[in-house]
XYZ file of C-alpha atoms in Angstrom:
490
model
C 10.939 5.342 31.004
C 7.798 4.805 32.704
C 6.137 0.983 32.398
C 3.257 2.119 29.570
C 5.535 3.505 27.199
C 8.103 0.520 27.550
C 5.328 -1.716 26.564
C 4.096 0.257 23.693
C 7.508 -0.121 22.524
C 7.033 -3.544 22.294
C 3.757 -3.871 20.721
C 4.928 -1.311 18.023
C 8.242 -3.446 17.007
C 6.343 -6.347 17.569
C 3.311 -5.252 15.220
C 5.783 -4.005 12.729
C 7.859 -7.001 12.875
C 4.730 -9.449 12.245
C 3.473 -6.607 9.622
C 6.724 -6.993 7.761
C 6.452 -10.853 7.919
C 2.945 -10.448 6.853
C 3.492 -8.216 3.934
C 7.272 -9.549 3.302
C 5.979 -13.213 3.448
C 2.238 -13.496 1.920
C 2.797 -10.742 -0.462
C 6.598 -11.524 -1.309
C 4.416 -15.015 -2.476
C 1.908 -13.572 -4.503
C 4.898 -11.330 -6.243
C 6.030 -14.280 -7.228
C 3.146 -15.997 -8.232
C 2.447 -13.068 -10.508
C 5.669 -13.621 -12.170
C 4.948 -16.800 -13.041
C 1.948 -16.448 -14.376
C 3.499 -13.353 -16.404
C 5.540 -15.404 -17.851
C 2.831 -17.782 -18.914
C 0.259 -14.842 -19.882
C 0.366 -12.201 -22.399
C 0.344 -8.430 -21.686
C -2.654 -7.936 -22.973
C -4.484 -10.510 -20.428
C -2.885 -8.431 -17.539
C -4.783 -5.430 -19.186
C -8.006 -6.655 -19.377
C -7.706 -7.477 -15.737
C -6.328 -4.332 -14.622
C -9.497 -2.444 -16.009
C -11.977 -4.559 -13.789
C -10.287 -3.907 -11.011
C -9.757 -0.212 -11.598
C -13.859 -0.437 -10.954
C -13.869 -3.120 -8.257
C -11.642 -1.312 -5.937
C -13.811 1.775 -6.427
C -16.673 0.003 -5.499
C -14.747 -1.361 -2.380
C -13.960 1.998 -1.315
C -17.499 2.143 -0.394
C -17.123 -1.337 1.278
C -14.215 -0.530 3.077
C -13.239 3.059 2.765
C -12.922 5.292 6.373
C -14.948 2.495 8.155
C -12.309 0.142 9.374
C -10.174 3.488 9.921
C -12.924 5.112 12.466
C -12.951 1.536 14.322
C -9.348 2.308 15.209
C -9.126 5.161 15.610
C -12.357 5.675 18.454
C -10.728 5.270 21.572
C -13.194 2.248 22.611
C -15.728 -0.203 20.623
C -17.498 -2.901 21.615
C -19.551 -5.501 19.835
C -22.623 -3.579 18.627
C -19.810 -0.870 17.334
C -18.250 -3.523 14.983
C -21.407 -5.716 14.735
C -23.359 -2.530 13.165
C -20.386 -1.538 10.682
C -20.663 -5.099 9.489
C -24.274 -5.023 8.594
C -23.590 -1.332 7.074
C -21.127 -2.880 4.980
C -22.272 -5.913 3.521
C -25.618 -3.686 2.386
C -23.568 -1.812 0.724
C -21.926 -4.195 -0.511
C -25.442 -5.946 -2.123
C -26.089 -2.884 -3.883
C -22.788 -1.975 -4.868
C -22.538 -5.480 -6.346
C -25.997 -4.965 -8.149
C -24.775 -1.872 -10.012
C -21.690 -3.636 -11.535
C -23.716 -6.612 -12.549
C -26.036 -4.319 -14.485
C -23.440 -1.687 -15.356
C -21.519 -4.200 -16.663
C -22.442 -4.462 -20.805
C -22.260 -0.824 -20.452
C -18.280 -0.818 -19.191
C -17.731 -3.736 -22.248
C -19.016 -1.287 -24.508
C -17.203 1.513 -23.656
C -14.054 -0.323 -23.970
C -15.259 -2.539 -27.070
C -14.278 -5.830 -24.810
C -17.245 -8.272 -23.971
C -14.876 -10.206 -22.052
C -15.880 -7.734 -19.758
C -18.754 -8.450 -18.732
C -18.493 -12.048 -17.410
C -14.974 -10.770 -15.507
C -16.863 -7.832 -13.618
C -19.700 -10.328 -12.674
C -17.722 -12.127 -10.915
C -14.883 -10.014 -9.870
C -16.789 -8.095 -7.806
C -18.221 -11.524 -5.669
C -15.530 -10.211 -3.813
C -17.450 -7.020 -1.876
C -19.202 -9.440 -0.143
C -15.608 -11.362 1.606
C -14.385 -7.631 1.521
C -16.818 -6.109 3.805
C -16.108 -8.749 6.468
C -12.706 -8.508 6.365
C -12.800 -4.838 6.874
C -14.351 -4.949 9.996
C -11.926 -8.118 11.132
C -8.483 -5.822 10.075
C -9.342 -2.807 12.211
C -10.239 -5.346 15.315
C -6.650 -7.271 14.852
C -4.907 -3.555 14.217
C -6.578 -2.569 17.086
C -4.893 -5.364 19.241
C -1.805 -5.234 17.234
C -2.218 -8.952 16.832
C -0.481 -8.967 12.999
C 0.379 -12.221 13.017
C -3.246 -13.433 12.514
C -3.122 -11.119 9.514
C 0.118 -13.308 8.893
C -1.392 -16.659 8.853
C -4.282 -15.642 6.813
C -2.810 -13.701 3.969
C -0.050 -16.518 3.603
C -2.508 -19.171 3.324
C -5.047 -17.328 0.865
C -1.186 -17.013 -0.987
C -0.203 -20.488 -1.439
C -4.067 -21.787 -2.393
C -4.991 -18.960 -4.829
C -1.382 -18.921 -5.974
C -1.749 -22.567 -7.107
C -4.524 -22.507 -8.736
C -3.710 -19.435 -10.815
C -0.895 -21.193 -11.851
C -2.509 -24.550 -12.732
C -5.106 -22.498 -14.945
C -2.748 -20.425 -16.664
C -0.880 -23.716 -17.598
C -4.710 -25.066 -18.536
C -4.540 -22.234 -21.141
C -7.133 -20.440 -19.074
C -5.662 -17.414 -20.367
C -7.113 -13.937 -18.302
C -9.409 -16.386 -16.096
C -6.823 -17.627 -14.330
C -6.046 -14.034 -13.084
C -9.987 -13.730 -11.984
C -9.901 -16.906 -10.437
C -6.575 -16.514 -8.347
C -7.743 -13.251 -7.305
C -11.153 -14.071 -6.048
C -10.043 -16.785 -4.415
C -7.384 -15.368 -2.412
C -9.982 -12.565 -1.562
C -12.086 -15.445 0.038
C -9.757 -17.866 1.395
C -7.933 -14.574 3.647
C -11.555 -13.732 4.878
C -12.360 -17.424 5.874
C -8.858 -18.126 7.604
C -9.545 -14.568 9.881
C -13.198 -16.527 10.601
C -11.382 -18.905 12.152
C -8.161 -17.644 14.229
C -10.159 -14.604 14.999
C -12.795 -14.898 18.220
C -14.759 -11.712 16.796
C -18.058 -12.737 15.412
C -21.023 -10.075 14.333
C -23.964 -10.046 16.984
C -27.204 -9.587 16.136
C -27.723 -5.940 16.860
C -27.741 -2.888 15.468
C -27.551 0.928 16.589
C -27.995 3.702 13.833
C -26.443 5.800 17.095
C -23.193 3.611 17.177
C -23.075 3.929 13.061
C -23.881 7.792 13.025
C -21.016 8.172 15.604
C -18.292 6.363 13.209
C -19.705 7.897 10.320
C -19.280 11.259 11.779
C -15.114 10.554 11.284
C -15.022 7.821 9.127
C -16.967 9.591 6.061
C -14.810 11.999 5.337
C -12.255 9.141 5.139
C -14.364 7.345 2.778
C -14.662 10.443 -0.026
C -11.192 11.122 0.928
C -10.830 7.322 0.115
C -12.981 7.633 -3.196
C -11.211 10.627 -4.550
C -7.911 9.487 -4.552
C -8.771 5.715 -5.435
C -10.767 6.928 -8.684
C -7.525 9.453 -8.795
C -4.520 6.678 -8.447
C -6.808 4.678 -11.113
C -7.670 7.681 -13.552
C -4.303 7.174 -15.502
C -5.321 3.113 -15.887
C -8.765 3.921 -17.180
C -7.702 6.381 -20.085
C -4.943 4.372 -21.197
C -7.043 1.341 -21.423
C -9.622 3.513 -23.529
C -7.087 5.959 -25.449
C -3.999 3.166 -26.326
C -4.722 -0.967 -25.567
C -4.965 -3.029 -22.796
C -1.841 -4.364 -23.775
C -0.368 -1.018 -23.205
C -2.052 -0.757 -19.833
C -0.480 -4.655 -18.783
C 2.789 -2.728 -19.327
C 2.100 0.101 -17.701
C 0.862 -2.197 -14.701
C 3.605 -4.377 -14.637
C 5.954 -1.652 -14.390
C 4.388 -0.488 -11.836
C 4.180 -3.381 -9.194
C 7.532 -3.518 -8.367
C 7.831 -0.621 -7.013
C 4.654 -0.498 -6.078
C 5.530 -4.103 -4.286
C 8.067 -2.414 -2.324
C 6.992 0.694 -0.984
C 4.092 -0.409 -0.056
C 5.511 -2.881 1.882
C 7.994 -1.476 3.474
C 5.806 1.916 3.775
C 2.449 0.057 4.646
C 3.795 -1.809 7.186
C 5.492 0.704 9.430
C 1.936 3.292 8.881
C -0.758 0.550 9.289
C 1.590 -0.329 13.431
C 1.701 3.771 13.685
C -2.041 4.769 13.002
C -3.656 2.640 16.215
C -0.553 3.445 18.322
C -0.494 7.230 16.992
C -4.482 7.287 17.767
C -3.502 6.177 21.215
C -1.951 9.323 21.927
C -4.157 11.541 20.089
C -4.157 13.734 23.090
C -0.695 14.553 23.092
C 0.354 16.619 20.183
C 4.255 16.518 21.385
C 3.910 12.360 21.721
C 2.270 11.952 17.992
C 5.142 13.886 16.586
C 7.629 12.584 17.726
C 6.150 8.917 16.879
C 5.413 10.618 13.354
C 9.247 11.603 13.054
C 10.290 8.143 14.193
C 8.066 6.519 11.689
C 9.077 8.992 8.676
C 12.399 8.774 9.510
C 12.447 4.882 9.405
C 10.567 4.582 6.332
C 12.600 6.915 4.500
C 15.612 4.818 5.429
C 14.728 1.548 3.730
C 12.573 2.786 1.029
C 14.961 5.306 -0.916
C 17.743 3.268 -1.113
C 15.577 0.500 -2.663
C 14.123 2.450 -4.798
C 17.454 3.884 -6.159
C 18.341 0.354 -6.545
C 15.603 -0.741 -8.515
C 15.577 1.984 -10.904
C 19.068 0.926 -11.675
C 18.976 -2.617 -11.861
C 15.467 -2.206 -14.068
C 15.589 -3.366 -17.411
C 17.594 -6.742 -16.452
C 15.699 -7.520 -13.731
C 12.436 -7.591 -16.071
C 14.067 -9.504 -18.183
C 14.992 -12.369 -15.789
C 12.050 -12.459 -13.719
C 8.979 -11.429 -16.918
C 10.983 -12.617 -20.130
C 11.480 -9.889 -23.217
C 8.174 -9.436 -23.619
C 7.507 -7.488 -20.892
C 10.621 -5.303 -21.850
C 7.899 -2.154 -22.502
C 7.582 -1.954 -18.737
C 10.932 -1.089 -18.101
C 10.582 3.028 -18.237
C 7.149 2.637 -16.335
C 8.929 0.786 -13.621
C 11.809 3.684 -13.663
C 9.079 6.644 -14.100
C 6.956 5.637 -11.267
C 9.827 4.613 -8.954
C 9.990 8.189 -8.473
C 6.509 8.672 -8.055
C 6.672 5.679 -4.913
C 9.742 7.270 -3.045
C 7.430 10.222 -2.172
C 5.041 8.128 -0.183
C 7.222 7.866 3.408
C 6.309 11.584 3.347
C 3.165 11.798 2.206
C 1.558 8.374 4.389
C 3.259 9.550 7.717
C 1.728 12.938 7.689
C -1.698 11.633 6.908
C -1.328 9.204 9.427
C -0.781 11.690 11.757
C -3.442 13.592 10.906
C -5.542 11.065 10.887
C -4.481 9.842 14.843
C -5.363 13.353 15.959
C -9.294 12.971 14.512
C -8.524 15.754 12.032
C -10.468 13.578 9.152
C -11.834 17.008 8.159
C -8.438 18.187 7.468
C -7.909 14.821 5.095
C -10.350 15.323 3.260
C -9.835 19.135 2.190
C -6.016 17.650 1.512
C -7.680 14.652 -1.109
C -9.605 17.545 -2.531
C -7.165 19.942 -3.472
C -4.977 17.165 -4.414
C -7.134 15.654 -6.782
C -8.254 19.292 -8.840
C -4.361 19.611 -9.002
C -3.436 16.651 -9.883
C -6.233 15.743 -12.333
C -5.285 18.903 -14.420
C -1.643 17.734 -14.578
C -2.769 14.379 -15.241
C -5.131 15.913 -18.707
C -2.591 18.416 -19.465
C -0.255 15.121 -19.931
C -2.422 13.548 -21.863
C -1.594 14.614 -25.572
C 1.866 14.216 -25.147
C 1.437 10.303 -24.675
C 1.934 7.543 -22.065
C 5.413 7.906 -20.868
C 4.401 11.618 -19.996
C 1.300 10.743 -18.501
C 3.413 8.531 -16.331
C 6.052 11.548 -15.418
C 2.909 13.425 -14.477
C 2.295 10.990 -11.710
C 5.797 11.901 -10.213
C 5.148 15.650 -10.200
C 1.705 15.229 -8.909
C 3.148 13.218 -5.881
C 5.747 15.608 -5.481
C 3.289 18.510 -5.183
C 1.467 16.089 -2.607
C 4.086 15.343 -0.327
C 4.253 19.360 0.567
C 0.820 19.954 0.714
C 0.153 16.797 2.966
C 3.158 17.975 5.296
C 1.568 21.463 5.467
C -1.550 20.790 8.171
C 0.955 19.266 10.699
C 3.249 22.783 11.129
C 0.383 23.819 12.770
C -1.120 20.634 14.650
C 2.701 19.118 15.766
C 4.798 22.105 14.947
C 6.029 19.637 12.184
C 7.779 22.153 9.509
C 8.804 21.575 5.658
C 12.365 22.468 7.139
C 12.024 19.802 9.611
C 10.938 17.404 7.480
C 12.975 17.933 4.834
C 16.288 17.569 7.654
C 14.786 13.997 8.828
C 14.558 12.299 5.657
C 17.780 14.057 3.458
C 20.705 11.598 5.410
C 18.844 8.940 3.772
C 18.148 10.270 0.048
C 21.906 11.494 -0.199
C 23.145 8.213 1.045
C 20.876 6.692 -1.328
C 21.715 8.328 -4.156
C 25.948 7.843 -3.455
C 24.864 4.040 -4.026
C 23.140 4.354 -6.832
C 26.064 6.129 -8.279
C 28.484 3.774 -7.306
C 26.172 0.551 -8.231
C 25.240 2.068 -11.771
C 29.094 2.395 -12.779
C 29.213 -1.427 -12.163
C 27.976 -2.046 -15.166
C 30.752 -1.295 -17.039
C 32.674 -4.169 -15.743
C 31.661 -6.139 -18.956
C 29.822 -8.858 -16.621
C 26.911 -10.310 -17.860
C 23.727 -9.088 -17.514
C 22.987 -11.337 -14.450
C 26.244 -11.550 -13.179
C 26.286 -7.473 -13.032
C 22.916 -7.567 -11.139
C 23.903 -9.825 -8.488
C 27.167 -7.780 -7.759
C 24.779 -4.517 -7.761
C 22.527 -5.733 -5.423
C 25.620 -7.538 -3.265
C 27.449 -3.735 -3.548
C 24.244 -1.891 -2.766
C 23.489 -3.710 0.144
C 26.522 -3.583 1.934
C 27.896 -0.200 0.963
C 24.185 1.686 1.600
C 24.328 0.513 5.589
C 28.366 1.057 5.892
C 27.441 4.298 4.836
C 25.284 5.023 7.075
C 27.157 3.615 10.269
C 30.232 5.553 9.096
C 28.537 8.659 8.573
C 26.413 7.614 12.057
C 22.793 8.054 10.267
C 20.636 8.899 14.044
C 18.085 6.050 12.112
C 20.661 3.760 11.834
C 21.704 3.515 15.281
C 18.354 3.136 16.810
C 17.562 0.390 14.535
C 20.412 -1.150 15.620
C 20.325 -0.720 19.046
C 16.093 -1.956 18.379
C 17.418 -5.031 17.311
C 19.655 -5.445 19.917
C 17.604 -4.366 22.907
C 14.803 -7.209 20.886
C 16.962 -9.729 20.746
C 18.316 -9.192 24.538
C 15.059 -8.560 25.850
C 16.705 -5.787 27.131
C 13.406 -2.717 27.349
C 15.353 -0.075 28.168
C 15.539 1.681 24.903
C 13.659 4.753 24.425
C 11.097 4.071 21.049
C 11.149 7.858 20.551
């Protein structure tokens, strides 16, 4: 194994190790936070929130969408690259920021809510933090230097997280949401200021920004068509039932949501600069592509399974009864999450090999399909419109797979044989966990031994049955630990 594929090992299980610590560690705080501050908040508080940020991250996909992406992937930048990007972004940021402040009354209207209007105002403050940090993620993914991402997101954590929770115990009510959130927006940009040695220059070249454009726009519709897409369901069931109704629907959704994308995120975000790498080697990307499929697959599913098992106590313990709506939202869209080690890895891929053309007629026909599902659902009420998200993703994770028969010589069949050791594995514990509860335990006691079971029958499975995954995580681990570079990443 030559010396510039050993080391690319090591960056990738290094930036995925520091990604996972990242995500695991500032994240795995603010999930708690949140709980806490559910359990001091009503449902309905979590719905009026949820609606402002439905148009906030919109807005940020204008911000942020494709630009950060094009940084990585173009094979080399310099300072007036990410200096002109910066001053793209914050202008569009300014009048992005302009048309929610006077849009605003409108949005209260339309949702008979003049809390509204002060929460969008200054909700979306955070464009401004947002377009800087854009810029500052795709120079530390370049690098692979995760850990400052690390040390930033788990400091915004702990401040914002503390002073969500003193305001919610100030009976601050939903403004102790706004406040924890734009705060941790800020205090994450400020802490990159200063562990990162970027700054912007002052110079500018509409060459440099046509250039990134060229790729990076058909990111950003792509971006904007499935972020108003992913947000469509929020928006009519904030208008057509209550925000309360929405809180739930939210709340069930974040923990799977908190998982996946996790686990999922962290392993794609370490793939797309070291996929992009070797963008000129279609036999190199897919086998990196399989590797990263292949690993996700293995962690999420069997979580997933577990969760949707171990649902309805679990929201009891951690929300309280009153968030007991959430439960068959949090089982629904488990489904609906599962689906996304398929659909992210093949994008990424696609993505690595400069084919943002080919992303964006994907988001397209993804979108027309899925929207008519999603209005089709509609009459039939909220649990179906949450089904409808599961066959919609199911639909996707085919038609994203599709491009990459041609580009890797990636097939369904192929696919399909990668990820099944893991879902049938998966789906043996969550057999064998789910008949625990008819031990007559307690509701807590029975969780505990569920999760205890499930995490030490899901891996003996897989060593007896010798899962290929399995072994070369192991044998990761070990070569880490031992310093020992030997191991082939692919």
């Amino acid at each position: 194994m030559d010396k510039k594929a050993v080391k690319l090992k090591y960056f990738i299980v290094h930036g995925i190790l520091w990604k996972l610590f990242e995500r695991f560690g500032s994240q795995g705080l603010q999930f708690i936070v949140q709980i806490i501050l559910a359990r001091l908040l009503l449902p309905q508080d979590y719905g009026i929130l949820a609606l402002v940020i439905i148009f906030i991250t919109i807005a940020r996909v204008f911000v942020q969408g494709g630009l950060g992406t094009s940084l990585i992937q173009k094979k080399q930048i310099d300072d007036i690259d990410s200096s002109s990007m910066f001053y793209v972004t914050m202008g569009i940021a300014c009048v992005l920021y302009s048309v929610l402040f006077f849009s605003a009354p409108l949005i209260a209207d339309f949702y008979n809510n003049k809390t509204l209007i002060s929460i969008l105002r200054v909700l979306s403050l955070t464009l401004f933090p947002g377009s800087l940090y854009a810029i500052q993620n795709a120079i530390v993914a370049r690098a692979m230097q995760f850990r400052k991402i690390f040390y930033s997101s788990l400091g915004a954590g702990i401040i914002s997280g503390l002073v969500g929770i003193l305001l919610a115990y100030s009976g601050f009510g939903v403004w102790a949401l706004v406040f924890q959130y734009l705060i941790n927006q800020v205090i994450n940009t400020v802490i990159l200021w200063f562990i990162l040695k970027w700054r912007p220059i002052f110079a500018f070249s509409l060459h440099r920004v046509k250039g990134l454009y060229s790729f990076g726009w058909k990111l950003l519709v792509s971006g904007l068509l499935d972020t108003i897409y992913r947000n469509l369901r929020g928006l009519i069931i904030g208008k057509a039932y209550s925000p309360t109704m929405l809180g739930f629907y939210n709340r069930g959704q974040e923990f799977p949501q908190f998982l996946i994308a996790n686990i999922n995120g962290t392993i794609q975000s370490v793939m797309l600069p070291a996929l992009a790498s070797h963008q000129d080697d279609s036999k190199r990307v897919k086998s990196m592509m399989r590797r990263s499929l292949v690993t996700s697959s293995f962690f999420v599913f069997p979580m997933i399974m577990g969760l949707i098992v171990i649902a309805e106590p679990l929201v009891i313990l951690l929300l309280s009864d009153k968030w007991l709506q959430a439960v068959p939202f949090l089982q629904i869209l488990s489904f609906s999450y599962a689906l996304w080690p398929i659909q992210t890895a093949n994008l990424q891929a696609i993505n690595a090999m400069g084919r943002s053309d080919i992303f964006l007629k994907l988001e397209i026909i993804k979108k027309v399909y899925g929207s008519l599902i999603l209005f089709m659902a509609l009459p039939f009420g909220v649990y179906v419109l949450a089904i409808s998200q599961v066959i919609s993703s199911l639909i996707a994770s085919f038609i994203n797979a599709k491009p990459n028969k041609k580009l890797l010589s990636y097939s369904y069949r192929e696919q399909i044989s990668d990820i099944l050791p893991s879902l049938l594995l998966s789906l043996g514990m969550g057999v064998i966990i789910y008949l625990l509860r008819f031990l007559s335990l307690s509701p807590l006691a029975t969780m505990l031994l569920q999760i205890a079971v499930g995490m030490g029958i899901y891996p003996s499975l897989a060593y007896i049955f010798k899962l290929e995954c399995f072994t070369y995580i192991r044998e990761t681990v070990w070569a880490m630990l031992g310093k020992n570079t030997n191991q082939k990443i692919v």
